[in-house]
Structure formats: C-alpha cells, structure tokens
Amino acid sequence: MPTIKEPSREIELKKSYDVIVAGGGVAGVASALSAAREGASVLLLERSYMLGGLATSGLVTIYLPLCDGEGRQVSYSIAEELLLESIKYGIEDKEPTPWLNGGTLEEKKKCRYEVRFNANMCAILYEQLLKKNGVDIMYGTSVCSVKVSRQKIKAVIVENKSGRYAYGCRSVVDCTGDADICKLSGEETSLFKQGNVLASWYYFVDKGKYDLCMLGFSDIPDKYKKNAEKEDNRRRYGGVDADELSEMTINAHENILQNYVEHHGKCDKDTAMASIATTPQIRMTRRLKGLYEIDDTEMHKFFKNSIGMVSDWRKPGPIYEMPFECLHGEKIKNLITAGRCISVTDDMWDVSRVIPVCAVTGEAAGLAAAMTDNFCNISITKLQKKLVNRGVILHEKDL
Ligand SMILES: Cc1cc2nc3c(=O)[nH]c(=O)nc-3n(C[C@H](O)[C@H](O)[C@H](O)COP(=O)(O)OP(=O)(O)OC[C@H]3O[C@@H](n4cnc5c(N)ncnc54)[C@H](O)[C@@H]3O)c2cc1C
C-alpha cells in the first residue's frame, strides 16, 4: 500500500476541562450529567448534530428494562431519570403502567419497566438537561487523536468545521461506543469475533399511523445456538472498518426501500417513510479490555466493587452487579469507558450493550472522572457512597 507523509503542525490548545466525554450517546449523556453534578467542568464532544447516538439517530427507541422481570427494579438514579426524561411528553409504545403509577408486585411481575420513546423529542430533551446542568456541548466535532504523556491523556485533539485543535483535560470518558479513545491512546481493546447481522430499522407512517419497523433482530451468542442456527451464514459486519460500514449502510438502505415498497407501496400525505437511521445500526464492535471482563454466567454474583446493577433484557431473573474494573484498564490512568464499549466477554455483550446499562455505567464513569485522574487509585468506597446517595443500589442483597 503506498503511503504519504502527513506534515506535522502546531495546533491551538483551546480550553481545558476537568472531564471530557467523547461521544454523546446515552452513555455520554449519563456520564456528562453525572460529572457535572459532581461539580466538574465538563465538555461533551459529539461528531453528529444530535445527542442520543444509536438510541436516537440510530432509531433504537426501546429503553429496555430497569427491572429484573420479577417485579424488582434494579437500575436507578440517572438510568431511571433518562428513561423518564425520554417520555416527558408521552410514550410512543410499551406503557409500563404499574411502574409509573405505583402498581403492585404482581402487576410489576407481568410488565417490564421499559418504554418506547420518540427519538427526536428525546435528543432535544437530553440536550436541554445537559445544558441545564452546565455541560458544554460541541457538535460536529470528532475526536481524532489524543496527546498522551506518562500514561495520562493530557489533551484530546478534535476536528470540526473550525479545523483541528485540542482541548486540555484532567480525565476522559470514552463513550464513543467503539472504544475509539482507548484505541487512539494505546489502551487494550478487543473486537467482537462473531460479527453483527444487518439491521435496517426505520419509521413509517401508514394511513396516519406512525410506527417502527424493526428489520434485523439481535443475534444470539454462538454458544447458545442450536445446530441449525450454527449454519446461519448471513453476512456479518465488524463495525470498525470505514469501507465496510459504508457498504453496510447502503445494504440497510436497500433492505428498507424493498420492505417499504412491498408493504406500503408509495409515499403520499398519509403514507410515508418517516425516518431512516443517520448512524450505522451496529450493535457490538470494539470494546475496552479492562481490568475485569464480566461474563453472562456471572449473574447474581456479589462484586465488592459494584457500581450498580443491571438486568437481562432477554429474560426475567438474571441480575448483574457491575464491577468498577469493567470500566477501566491500567495503561492509561485517566481514561474510563461507559456504554457499549465497556470491558465484558463476547457473550455478556448482548446483555451489557443496551440503553439502561449504558446509563448505569455512564453515571459511575462520569462521577469517577469528576473525582480522580487515576482510576486505578480511586477510593471505591467513596465512589460507592456517592452513588448510593444518588439512589443507586449496588448489590442484589440490598434490593
Ligand atoms: C439494531 C440495534 C437494535 C438495538 N436494540 C436495542 C433496544 O431495543 N433497546 C436497547 O436498550 N438497546 C438496543 N440496542 C443497543 C443500544 O441502542 C446501544 O448499544 C446503545 O444505545 C449504545 O449507547 P452508547 O452511548 O454506548 O453508544 P452510541 O449510541 O453508539 O453512541 C456513541 C456516540 O459517540 C459518537 N462518536 C463516536 N465516535 C466519536 C468520535 N471519535 N468523536 C466524537 N463523537 C463520536 C457517535 O456519533 C454517537 O453519538 C440496539 C442496537 C442496535 C444497533
């Protein structure tokens, strides 16, 4: 492959923040909010012009459950606040009435605490929430490099309409979904081996009814597949290659068009293709390989360093305590992750990548980032105390 030498250049160091959050998906929103509430100066960098990431511009509008499917709520604080914020002006679908109106345990057992929200409304409401809490938001701004010195990120280098420049930082939260900042800074990462099947979700209006069409459901981990399923040879996508992502996007568009024409035929004033995703709908890509990788077999396990709990959206019962060590590595001391790129095994990823988990890990990562610039030395007891004061329940035994 031929190469060219890029000229080196001096760039402006614009401003410094206590905490820089890279990526404004649900994890980034939760992290930024959490850090700001702890009194940190916070900058959120988002390459698109909308908050929410996959949940909004990816049209993944189902805020999966905060409960265990057996009537017990397991995820609290910002995870619940963001769910409620997303439906402030109404619920698109899946009204969890017993949870919102104080139902009985029996009623809650029959209904999971999940909602389908409106993507556009949600993006605007999250933006207002962050602004109200003093977070600076830079849209249209991609993190493209980092300046590392003595195992710490000293500055984050960005590109946007104004060109290329840097922001100084004390700590960084990687909420890019693909562990981009881990990769750029030399922290350990791993890739999702199985690859992703094509998803082509879109919104449509048919005779005045607005609805979501979900083409391409979640795959199951290889180890749970029966023989026939193992022979599934659908095209898979890894998600960290620009050519492949463009191809995937074009294939998804082709699917959407075909499906829309087949079912609705045309567009007119009552029938329309309402929206398509403006971010690639890819589930698992690259993640941190941190101090601990939690596995899906570790349900109901007590973790002394838990930062909160999450459930399994796929079935009632399992509860996972999430250890702090899943959020950081040891190579880059002031870098922490949240959301779908935290440190888990391939099999756990199907549980941990969903919206409530992004919010739970986002809150802990943002708070930790406001407290320290060395995550290996943080006082976990102090972090846990602050989380508990906010309403987080850390251990299953305390439910
Ligand atoms: C098809 C599909 C269906 C799904 N179904 C559900 C579901 O029903 N319910 C559910 O709860 N979950 C579902 N998920 C999973 C869930 O939507 C996502 O995993 C979750 O929203 C991820 O949040 P995040 O904040 O970690 O990452 P993302 O939403 O990916 O956000 C990352 C953000 O970072 C920005 N970014 C990335 N790189 C940079 C950079 N270098 N500089 C600046 N900004 C950057 C991106 O633009 C984006 O806004 C689904 C996912 C897919 C793909």
CSV table of C-alpha atoms and ligand atoms in Angstrom, one decimal:
chain,number,residue,atom,x,y,z
A,1,MET,CA,0.0,0.0,0.0
A,2,PRO,CA,1.5,3.4,-1.0
A,3,THR,CA,1.8,6.0,1.8
A,4,ILE,CA,2.3,9.7,2.1
A,5,LYS,CA,3.8,11.7,5.0
A,6,GLU,CA,1.4,14.0,6.7
A,7,PRO,CA,3.1,17.2,7.7
A,8,SER,CA,3.4,17.8,11.4
A,9,ARG,CA,1.8,21.0,12.7
A,10,GLU,CA,1.3,23.1,15.8
A,11,ILE,CA,-2.4,23.3,16.9
A,12,GLU,CA,-4.2,25.6,19.3
A,13,LEU,CA,-4.9,24.3,22.8
A,14,LYS,CA,-8.3,26.0,23.1
A,15,LYS,CA,-9.5,25.4,26.7
A,16,SER,CA,-9.1,22.9,29.5
A,17,TYR,CA,-11.8,20.9,31.3
A,18,ASP,CA,-11.9,18.6,34.3
A,19,VAL,CA,-13.7,16.0,32.3
A,20,ILE,CA,-14.0,15.4,28.6
A,21,VAL,CA,-16.7,13.0,27.5
A,22,ALA,CA,-16.2,11.7,24.0
A,23,GLY,CA,-19.4,10.7,22.3
A,24,GLY,CA,-23.0,11.8,23.1
A,25,GLY,CA,-25.0,8.6,23.0
A,26,VAL,CA,-26.9,7.5,26.1
A,27,ALA,CA,-23.6,6.6,27.9
A,28,GLY,CA,-22.1,10.0,27.1
A,29,VAL,CA,-25.2,11.9,28.2
A,30,ALA,CA,-25.3,10.0,31.5
A,31,SER,CA,-21.5,10.5,32.0
A,32,ALA,CA,-21.6,14.2,31.3
A,33,LEU,CA,-24.6,14.8,33.5
A,34,SER,CA,-23.1,12.7,36.3
A,35,ALA,CA,-19.7,14.5,36.2
A,36,ALA,CA,-21.3,18.0,36.0
A,37,ARG,CA,-23.5,17.2,39.1
A,38,GLU,CA,-20.3,16.4,41.0
A,39,GLY,CA,-19.1,19.9,40.2
A,40,ALA,CA,-16.7,19.2,37.4
A,41,SER,CA,-16.3,21.4,34.3
A,42,VAL,CA,-17.5,19.1,31.5
A,43,LEU,CA,-17.1,19.1,27.7
A,44,LEU,CA,-19.1,16.7,25.6
A,45,LEU,CA,-17.8,16.1,22.1
A,46,GLU,CA,-20.2,14.7,19.6
A,47,ARG,CA,-19.4,14.1,15.9
A,48,SER,CA,-23.0,14.3,14.8
A,49,TYR,CA,-25.5,17.1,15.5
A,50,MET,CA,-27.8,15.2,17.8
A,51,LEU,CA,-27.5,13.6,21.2
A,52,GLY,CA,-28.5,10.0,21.9
A,53,GLY,CA,-26.3,8.1,19.4
A,54,LEU,CA,-27.9,4.8,18.4
A,55,ALA,CA,-30.9,5.4,20.7
A,56,THR,CA,-32.0,8.5,18.6
A,57,SER,CA,-30.1,8.9,15.3
A,58,GLY,CA,-29.9,5.0,15.1
A,59,LEU,CA,-33.7,4.8,15.7
A,60,VAL,CA,-33.2,2.3,18.5
A,61,THR,CA,-36.0,3.8,20.6
A,62,ILE,CA,-36.8,1.0,23.1
A,63,TYR,CA,-35.4,1.9,26.5
A,64,LEU,CA,-35.0,-1.7,27.7
A,65,PRO,CA,-36.0,-2.7,31.3
A,66,LEU,CA,-34.8,-1.2,34.5
A,67,CYS,CA,-36.3,-4.2,36.3
A,68,ASP,CA,-35.5,-7.9,36.6
A,69,GLY,CA,-38.8,-9.2,35.1
A,70,GLU,CA,-39.8,-10.5,38.6
A,71,GLY,CA,-41.1,-7.2,39.8
A,72,ARG,CA,-37.9,-5.7,41.2
A,73,GLN,CA,-36.3,-2.5,39.9
A,74,VAL,CA,-32.5,-3.0,39.7
A,75,SER,CA,-31.3,0.2,37.8
A,76,TYR,CA,-31.9,3.5,39.5
A,77,SER,CA,-30.8,7.2,39.6
A,78,ILE,CA,-29.7,8.6,36.2
A,79,ALA,CA,-30.8,5.3,34.4
A,80,GLU,CA,-34.3,6.0,35.6
A,81,GLU,CA,-34.1,9.7,35.1
A,82,LEU,CA,-33.1,9.3,31.4
A,83,LEU,CA,-36.0,6.9,30.9
A,84,LEU,CA,-38.5,9.3,32.4
A,85,GLU,CA,-36.9,12.3,30.5
A,86,SER,CA,-37.3,10.4,27.2
A,87,ILE,CA,-41.1,10.1,27.7
A,88,LYS,CA,-41.7,13.5,29.3
A,89,TYR,CA,-44.1,14.4,26.5
A,90,GLY,CA,-45.6,11.0,26.0
A,91,ILE,CA,-44.8,7.3,25.2
A,92,GLU,CA,-44.7,6.0,21.7
A,93,ASP,CA,-45.4,2.4,22.8
A,94,LYS,CA,-45.0,-0.1,25.7
A,95,GLU,CA,-46.5,1.9,28.5
A,96,PRO,CA,-45.2,0.4,31.8
A,97,THR,CA,-48.3,1.5,33.8
A,98,PRO,CA,-47.6,-0.4,37.1
A,99,TRP,CA,-44.1,1.2,37.3
A,100,LEU,CA,-45.3,4.7,36.5
A,101,ASN,CA,-48.5,4.6,38.7
A,102,GLY,CA,-47.3,2.6,41.7
A,103,GLY,CA,-48.7,-0.9,40.8
A,104,THR,CA,-48.4,-4.0,43.0
A,105,LEU,CA,-45.6,-6.5,42.9
A,106,GLU,CA,-47.9,-8.9,41.0
A,107,GLU,CA,-48.6,-6.3,38.4
A,108,LYS,CA,-45.0,-5.4,38.0
A,109,LYS,CA,-44.0,-9.0,37.5
A,110,LYS,CA,-46.2,-9.1,34.4
A,111,CYS,CA,-44.9,-5.9,32.9
A,112,ARG,CA,-41.3,-4.9,32.5
A,113,TYR,CA,-40.2,-1.3,33.2
A,114,GLU,CA,-39.3,-0.4,29.6
A,115,VAL,CA,-40.7,2.2,27.1
A,116,ARG,CA,-40.5,3.1,23.5
A,117,PHE,CA,-39.8,6.8,23.3
A,118,ASN,CA,-39.8,9.4,20.5
A,119,ALA,CA,-36.2,9.7,19.2
A,120,ASN,CA,-36.4,13.4,18.2
A,121,MET,CA,-38.0,14.5,21.4
A,122,CYS,CA,-35.5,12.5,23.4
A,123,ALA,CA,-32.5,14.1,21.7
A,124,ILE,CA,-33.7,17.6,22.4
A,125,LEU,CA,-34.7,16.8,26.0
A,126,TYR,CA,-31.3,15.3,26.7
A,127,GLU,CA,-29.6,18.4,25.2
A,128,GLN,CA,-31.7,20.6,27.5
A,129,LEU,CA,-30.9,18.5,30.5
A,130,LEU,CA,-27.2,18.8,29.9
A,131,LYS,CA,-27.3,22.5,29.2
A,132,LYS,CA,-29.3,23.0,32.4
A,133,ASN,CA,-26.6,21.2,34.3
A,134,GLY,CA,-23.8,23.3,32.8
A,135,VAL,CA,-22.3,20.8,30.3
A,136,ASP,CA,-20.6,22.4,27.3
A,137,ILE,CA,-21.6,20.5,24.1
A,138,MET,CA,-19.6,20.7,20.9
A,139,TYR,CA,-21.5,19.2,18.0
A,140,GLY,CA,-20.0,18.3,14.6
A,141,THR,CA,-16.7,17.6,16.5
A,142,SER,CA,-14.8,14.3,16.1
A,143,VAL,CA,-12.1,13.2,18.5
A,144,CYS,CA,-9.4,12.2,16.1
A,145,SER,CA,-6.3,11.9,18.3
A,146,VAL,CA,-5.0,12.2,21.9
A,147,LYS,CA,-1.9,13.6,23.4
A,148,VAL,CA,-0.6,11.0,26.0
A,149,SER,CA,2.2,11.6,28.4
A,150,ARG,CA,3.2,9.5,31.4
A,151,GLN,CA,0.2,7.2,30.9
A,152,LYS,CA,-2.3,10.0,31.0
A,153,ILE,CA,-4.3,11.8,28.3
A,154,LYS,CA,-3.2,15.4,28.5
A,155,ALA,CA,-5.3,16.7,25.6
A,156,VAL,CA,-7.9,15.5,23.2
A,157,ILE,CA,-7.4,16.5,19.6
A,158,VAL,CA,-10.5,17.3,17.6
A,159,GLU,CA,-11.6,18.2,14.1
A,160,ASN,CA,-14.6,20.2,13.2
A,161,LYS,CA,-15.7,23.0,10.9
A,162,SER,CA,-13.1,25.3,12.5
A,163,GLY,CA,-10.3,22.9,11.7
A,164,ARG,CA,-8.1,20.9,14.0
A,165,TYR,CA,-7.3,21.9,17.6
A,166,ALA,CA,-7.0,20.5,21.1
A,167,TYR,CA,-8.8,20.6,24.5
A,168,GLY,CA,-6.9,20.0,27.7
A,169,CYS,CA,-8.4,17.6,30.2
A,170,ARG,CA,-7.9,16.0,33.6
A,171,SER,CA,-9.8,12.9,32.7
A,172,VAL,CA,-11.6,11.4,29.7
A,173,VAL,CA,-14.7,9.2,29.4
A,174,ASP,CA,-14.7,7.1,26.3
A,175,CYS,CA,-18.4,6.9,25.3
A,176,THR,CA,-17.8,6.5,21.5
A,177,GLY,CA,-19.4,3.1,21.5
A,178,ASP,CA,-16.5,1.7,19.6
A,179,ALA,CA,-13.7,2.4,22.2
A,180,ASP,CA,-12.2,4.8,19.8
A,181,ILE,CA,-10.4,6.8,22.6
A,182,CYS,CA,-9.0,3.5,24.1
A,183,LYS,CA,-7.7,2.6,20.7
A,184,LEU,CA,-6.2,6.1,20.0
A,185,SER,CA,-4.5,6.2,23.3
A,186,GLY,CA,-3.0,2.7,23.3
A,187,GLU,CA,-5.3,1.2,26.0
A,188,GLU,CA,-6.1,-2.5,25.5
A,189,THR,CA,-9.1,-3.3,23.3
A,190,SER,CA,-10.8,-6.4,21.8
A,191,LEU,CA,-13.1,-6.9,18.9
A,192,PHE,CA,-16.4,-8.8,18.7
A,193,LYS,CA,-15.5,-12.0,16.9
A,194,GLN,CA,-18.9,-13.2,15.9
A,195,GLY,CA,-19.7,-10.0,13.9
A,196,ASN,CA,-23.1,-8.3,13.5
A,197,VAL,CA,-26.1,-9.3,11.3
A,198,LEU,CA,-27.6,-6.5,9.2
A,199,ALA,CA,-30.2,-4.3,11.0
A,200,SER,CA,-32.4,-2.0,8.9
A,201,TRP,CA,-34.8,-0.3,11.3
A,202,TYR,CA,-36.9,2.5,10.0
A,203,TYR,CA,-40.0,4.6,10.9
A,204,PHE,CA,-43.0,4.9,8.7
A,205,VAL,CA,-46.5,6.4,8.7
A,206,ASP,CA,-49.3,4.3,7.2
A,207,LYS,CA,-52.8,5.8,6.9
A,208,GLY,CA,-51.8,8.2,9.7
A,209,LYS,CA,-50.3,5.6,12.0
A,210,TYR,CA,-46.7,6.3,12.9
A,211,ASP,CA,-44.7,3.1,13.7
A,212,LEU,CA,-41.2,1.5,13.8
A,213,CYS,CA,-40.3,-1.4,11.5
A,214,MET,CA,-37.5,-3.5,13.1
A,215,LEU,CA,-35.8,-5.5,10.3
A,216,GLY,CA,-32.8,-7.5,11.7
A,217,PHE,CA,-33.3,-8.7,15.3
A,218,SER,CA,-30.4,-9.2,17.7
A,219,ASP,CA,-28.3,-12.4,17.1
A,220,ILE,CA,-27.7,-14.8,19.9
A,221,PRO,CA,-24.2,-15.7,21.2
A,222,ASP,CA,-22.7,-18.7,19.3
A,223,LYS,CA,-22.6,-20.8,22.5
A,224,TYR,CA,-26.4,-20.8,22.8
A,225,LYS,CA,-27.0,-21.7,19.2
A,226,LYS,CA,-28.6,-25.0,18.2
A,227,ASN,CA,-27.1,-26.9,15.3
A,228,ALA,CA,-29.4,-25.4,12.6
A,229,GLU,CA,-28.7,-21.9,13.9
A,230,LYS,CA,-24.9,-22.5,13.7
A,231,GLU,CA,-25.2,-23.0,10.0
A,232,ASP,CA,-26.6,-19.4,9.7
A,233,ASN,CA,-24.3,-17.9,7.1
A,234,ARG,CA,-25.8,-14.4,6.9
A,235,ARG,CA,-23.3,-11.7,6.1
A,236,ARG,CA,-21.7,-10.3,9.3
A,237,TYR,CA,-20.2,-6.9,9.9
A,238,GLY,CA,-17.4,-6.0,12.4
A,239,GLY,CA,-18.0,-2.2,12.6
A,240,VAL,CA,-14.5,-0.7,12.8
A,241,ASP,CA,-13.8,-0.5,9.1
A,242,ALA,CA,-14.9,2.6,7.2
A,243,ASP,CA,-15.4,0.8,3.8
A,244,GLU,CA,-17.4,-2.0,5.5
A,245,LEU,CA,-19.6,0.5,7.4
A,246,SER,CA,-20.5,2.3,4.2
A,247,GLU,CA,-21.3,-0.9,2.5
A,248,MET,CA,-23.4,-2.0,5.5
A,249,THR,CA,-25.3,1.3,5.4
A,250,ILE,CA,-26.1,1.0,1.7
A,251,ASN,CA,-27.2,-2.6,2.2
A,252,ALA,CA,-29.5,-1.5,5.0
A,253,HIS,CA,-31.0,1.3,2.8
A,254,GLU,CA,-31.7,-1.2,0.1
A,255,ASN,CA,-33.5,-3.5,2.6
A,256,ILE,CA,-35.5,-0.6,3.9
A,257,LEU,CA,-36.6,0.5,0.4
A,258,GLN,CA,-37.6,-3.0,-0.6
A,259,ASN,CA,-39.5,-3.6,2.6
A,260,TYR,CA,-41.3,-0.2,2.4
A,261,VAL,CA,-42.3,-0.6,-1.2
A,262,GLU,CA,-43.5,-4.1,-0.6
A,263,HIS,CA,-45.7,-3.1,2.4
A,264,HIS,CA,-46.8,0.5,1.7
A,265,GLY,CA,-46.2,0.9,-2.0
A,266,LYS,CA,-45.8,4.7,-2.2
A,267,CYS,CA,-45.5,7.9,-0.3
A,268,ASP,CA,-48.3,10.5,-0.1
A,269,LYS,CA,-49.8,12.7,2.5
A,270,ASP,CA,-51.0,9.8,4.8
A,271,THR,CA,-48.3,7.2,4.0
A,272,ALA,CA,-44.6,7.9,4.2
A,273,MET,CA,-41.2,6.6,5.0
A,274,ALA,CA,-40.8,8.8,8.1
A,275,SER,CA,-37.1,8.4,9.0
A,276,ILE,CA,-34.1,6.2,8.4
A,277,ALA,CA,-31.1,5.9,10.8
A,278,THR,CA,-28.3,8.5,10.3
A,279,THR,CA,-25.8,6.4,12.2
A,280,PRO,CA,-24.9,2.8,11.3
A,281,GLN,CA,-27.1,0.4,13.3
A,282,ILE,CA,-24.3,-1.8,14.5
A,283,ARG,CA,-24.5,-3.5,17.9
A,284,MET,CA,-21.1,-4.8,19.0
A,285,THR,CA,-17.8,-3.6,17.6
A,286,ARG,CA,-14.7,-2.8,19.6
A,287,ARG,CA,-14.5,-2.6,23.4
A,288,LEU,CA,-12.1,-2.0,26.2
A,289,LYS,CA,-10.2,-5.0,27.5
A,290,GLY,CA,-10.1,-3.7,31.1
A,291,LEU,CA,-9.0,-4.9,34.5
A,292,TYR,CA,-12.1,-7.2,34.6
A,293,GLU,CA,-14.3,-8.7,31.9
A,294,ILE,CA,-17.7,-9.7,33.2
A,295,ASP,CA,-19.3,-12.8,31.7
A,296,ASP,CA,-23.0,-13.5,31.2
A,297,THR,CA,-22.6,-16.5,33.6
A,298,GLU,CA,-21.9,-14.1,36.5
A,299,MET,CA,-25.5,-13.3,37.3
A,300,HIS,CA,-26.4,-13.0,41.0
A,301,LYS,CA,-22.6,-12.8,41.8
A,302,PHE,CA,-21.6,-10.3,44.6
A,303,PHE,CA,-19.0,-7.9,43.4
A,304,LYS,CA,-17.5,-5.8,46.3
A,305,ASN,CA,-16.7,-3.0,43.8
A,306,SER,CA,-20.1,-2.9,42.2
A,307,ILE,CA,-21.1,0.5,40.8
A,308,GLY,CA,-24.8,-0.6,40.2
A,309,MET,CA,-26.9,-3.3,38.8
A,310,VAL,CA,-28.5,-4.2,35.5
A,311,SER,CA,-30.9,-6.9,34.4
A,312,ASP,CA,-31.1,-9.2,31.4
A,313,TRP,CA,-33.5,-7.7,28.8
A,314,ARG,CA,-33.9,-11.1,27.1
A,315,LYS,CA,-35.4,-13.0,30.0
A,316,PRO,CA,-36.7,-12.5,33.6
A,317,GLY,CA,-34.5,-13.3,36.5
A,318,PRO,CA,-30.8,-12.5,35.9
A,319,ILE,CA,-29.3,-9.5,37.7
A,320,TYR,CA,-25.7,-8.4,37.3
A,321,GLU,CA,-23.7,-6.3,39.7
A,322,MET,CA,-21.3,-4.3,37.5
A,323,PRO,CA,-17.7,-4.1,38.9
A,324,PHE,CA,-15.8,-0.8,38.6
A,325,GLU,CA,-12.9,-2.7,37.0
A,326,CYS,CA,-15.1,-3.3,33.8
A,327,LEU,CA,-14.8,0.4,33.2
A,328,HIS,CA,-11.1,1.0,33.0
A,329,GLY,CA,-7.7,-0.5,32.2
A,330,GLU,CA,-4.3,0.2,33.6
A,331,LYS,CA,-2.3,1.5,30.7
A,332,ILE,CA,-4.0,5.0,30.5
A,333,LYS,CA,-4.6,6.1,34.1
A,334,ASN,CA,-7.1,8.9,33.5
A,335,LEU,CA,-9.3,7.1,30.8
A,336,ILE,CA,-12.5,5.4,31.7
A,337,THR,CA,-15.3,3.9,29.5
A,338,ALA,CA,-19.0,3.7,29.6
A,339,GLY,CA,-21.8,2.3,27.4
A,340,ARG,CA,-21.5,-0.5,24.8
A,341,CYS,CA,-17.6,-0.4,24.8
A,342,ILE,CA,-17.0,-1.4,28.5
A,343,SER,CA,-15.0,-4.5,29.3
A,344,VAL,CA,-17.1,-7.6,29.0
A,345,THR,CA,-16.9,-11.0,27.3
A,346,ASP,CA,-18.4,-11.6,23.9
A,347,ASP,CA,-21.3,-13.4,25.5
A,348,MET,CA,-22.0,-10.7,28.0
A,349,TRP,CA,-22.0,-8.0,25.3
A,350,ASP,CA,-25.6,-8.9,24.3
A,351,VAL,CA,-26.7,-8.0,27.8
A,352,SER,CA,-24.4,-5.1,28.5
A,353,ARG,CA,-24.8,-3.1,25.3
A,354,VAL,CA,-28.3,-1.9,25.9
A,355,ILE,CA,-29.6,1.5,26.9
A,356,PRO,CA,-30.1,1.0,30.7
A,357,VAL,CA,-26.6,-0.5,31.1
A,358,CYS,CA,-25.1,2.5,29.1
A,359,ALA,CA,-26.8,4.8,31.6
A,360,VAL,CA,-25.7,2.9,34.7
A,361,THR,CA,-22.1,2.7,33.6
A,362,GLY,CA,-22.3,6.3,32.3
A,363,GLU,CA,-23.3,7.6,35.7
A,364,ALA,CA,-20.5,5.7,37.5
A,365,ALA,CA,-17.8,6.6,34.9
A,366,GLY,CA,-18.8,10.3,34.9
A,367,LEU,CA,-18.8,10.5,38.7
A,368,ALA,CA,-15.4,8.7,38.9
A,369,ALA,CA,-14.0,11.0,36.3
A,370,ALA,CA,-15.1,14.0,38.3
A,371,MET,CA,-13.4,12.6,41.4
A,372,THR,CA,-9.9,11.5,40.1
A,373,ASP,CA,-7.4,11.4,37.3
A,374,ASN,CA,-6.2,8.0,38.2
A,375,PHE,CA,-8.9,5.3,38.1
A,376,CYS,CA,-6.5,2.6,39.4
A,377,ASN,CA,-6.2,4.6,42.7
A,378,ILE,CA,-9.7,5.8,43.2
A,379,SER,CA,-11.4,5.2,46.6
A,380,ILE,CA,-14.1,2.8,45.6
A,381,THR,CA,-15.8,3.2,48.9
A,382,LYS,CA,-16.1,7.0,48.3
A,383,LEU,CA,-17.4,6.4,44.8
A,384,GLN,CA,-19.9,3.9,46.0
A,385,LYS,CA,-21.1,6.2,48.8
A,386,LYS,CA,-21.7,9.0,46.4
A,387,LEU,CA,-23.6,6.6,44.1
A,388,VAL,CA,-25.8,5.4,47.0
A,389,ASN,CA,-26.5,9.0,48.0
A,390,ARG,CA,-27.9,9.5,44.5
A,391,GLY,CA,-30.2,6.5,44.9
A,392,VAL,CA,-28.1,3.7,43.2
A,393,ILE,CA,-28.5,0.2,44.7
A,394,LEU,CA,-25.1,-1.5,44.4
A,395,HIS,CA,-25.9,-5.1,45.5
A,396,GLU,CA,-28.6,-7.6,44.9
A,397,LYS,CA,-28.7,-8.4,48.7
A,398,ASP,CA,-29.9,-4.8,49.2
A,399,LEU,CA,-32.9,-5.0,47.0
B,1,LIG,C1,-30.1,-2.6,15.6
B,1,LIG,C2,-30.0,-2.3,17.0
B,1,LIG,C3,-31.0,-2.6,17.9
B,1,LIG,C4,-30.9,-2.4,19.2
B,1,LIG,N1,-32.0,-2.5,20.1
B,1,LIG,C5,-32.0,-2.1,21.3
B,1,LIG,C6,-33.1,-1.9,22.1
B,1,LIG,O1,-34.2,-2.3,21.6
B,1,LIG,N2,-33.1,-1.4,23.3
B,1,LIG,C7,-31.9,-1.0,23.9
B,1,LIG,O2,-31.9,-0.6,25.0
B,1,LIG,N3,-30.7,-1.2,23.2
B,1,LIG,C8,-30.8,-1.6,21.9
B,1,LIG,N4,-29.6,-1.6,21.1
B,1,LIG,C9,-28.4,-1.2,21.8
B,1,LIG,C10,-28.3,0.2,22.1
B,1,LIG,O3,-29.1,1.0,21.3
B,1,LIG,C11,-26.9,0.8,22.0
B,1,LIG,O4,-25.9,-0.2,22.3
B,1,LIG,C12,-26.7,2.0,23.0
B,1,LIG,O5,-27.7,3.0,22.6
B,1,LIG,C13,-25.3,2.4,22.9
B,1,LIG,O6,-25.1,3.6,23.6
B,1,LIG,P1,-23.7,4.3,23.7
B,1,LIG,O7,-23.9,5.6,24.3
B,1,LIG,O8,-22.8,3.3,24.4
B,1,LIG,O9,-23.1,4.3,22.2
B,1,LIG,P2,-23.7,5.0,20.9
B,1,LIG,O10,-25.2,5.1,20.9
B,1,LIG,O11,-23.1,4.3,19.8
B,1,LIG,O12,-23.1,6.5,21.0
B,1,LIG,C14,-21.8,6.8,20.6
B,1,LIG,C15,-21.8,8.3,20.3
B,1,LIG,O13,-20.5,8.7,20.1
B,1,LIG,C16,-20.3,9.4,18.9
B,1,LIG,N5,-18.9,9.3,18.5
B,1,LIG,C17,-18.4,8.1,18.1
B,1,LIG,N6,-17.1,8.3,17.8
B,1,LIG,C18,-16.8,9.6,18.1
B,1,LIG,C19,-15.6,10.4,18.0
B,1,LIG,N7,-14.5,9.9,17.6
B,1,LIG,N8,-15.7,11.7,18.3
B,1,LIG,C20,-16.9,12.2,18.7
B,1,LIG,N9,-18.1,11.5,18.8
B,1,LIG,C21,-18.0,10.2,18.5
B,1,LIG,C22,-21.4,8.9,18.0
B,1,LIG,O14,-21.7,9.8,17.0
B,1,LIG,C23,-22.5,8.6,19.0
B,1,LIG,O15,-23.4,9.7,19.1
B,1,LIG,C24,-29.7,-1.9,19.8
B,1,LIG,C25,-28.6,-1.6,18.9
B,1,LIG,C26,-28.8,-1.8,17.5
B,1,LIG,C27,-27.6,-1.5,16.6
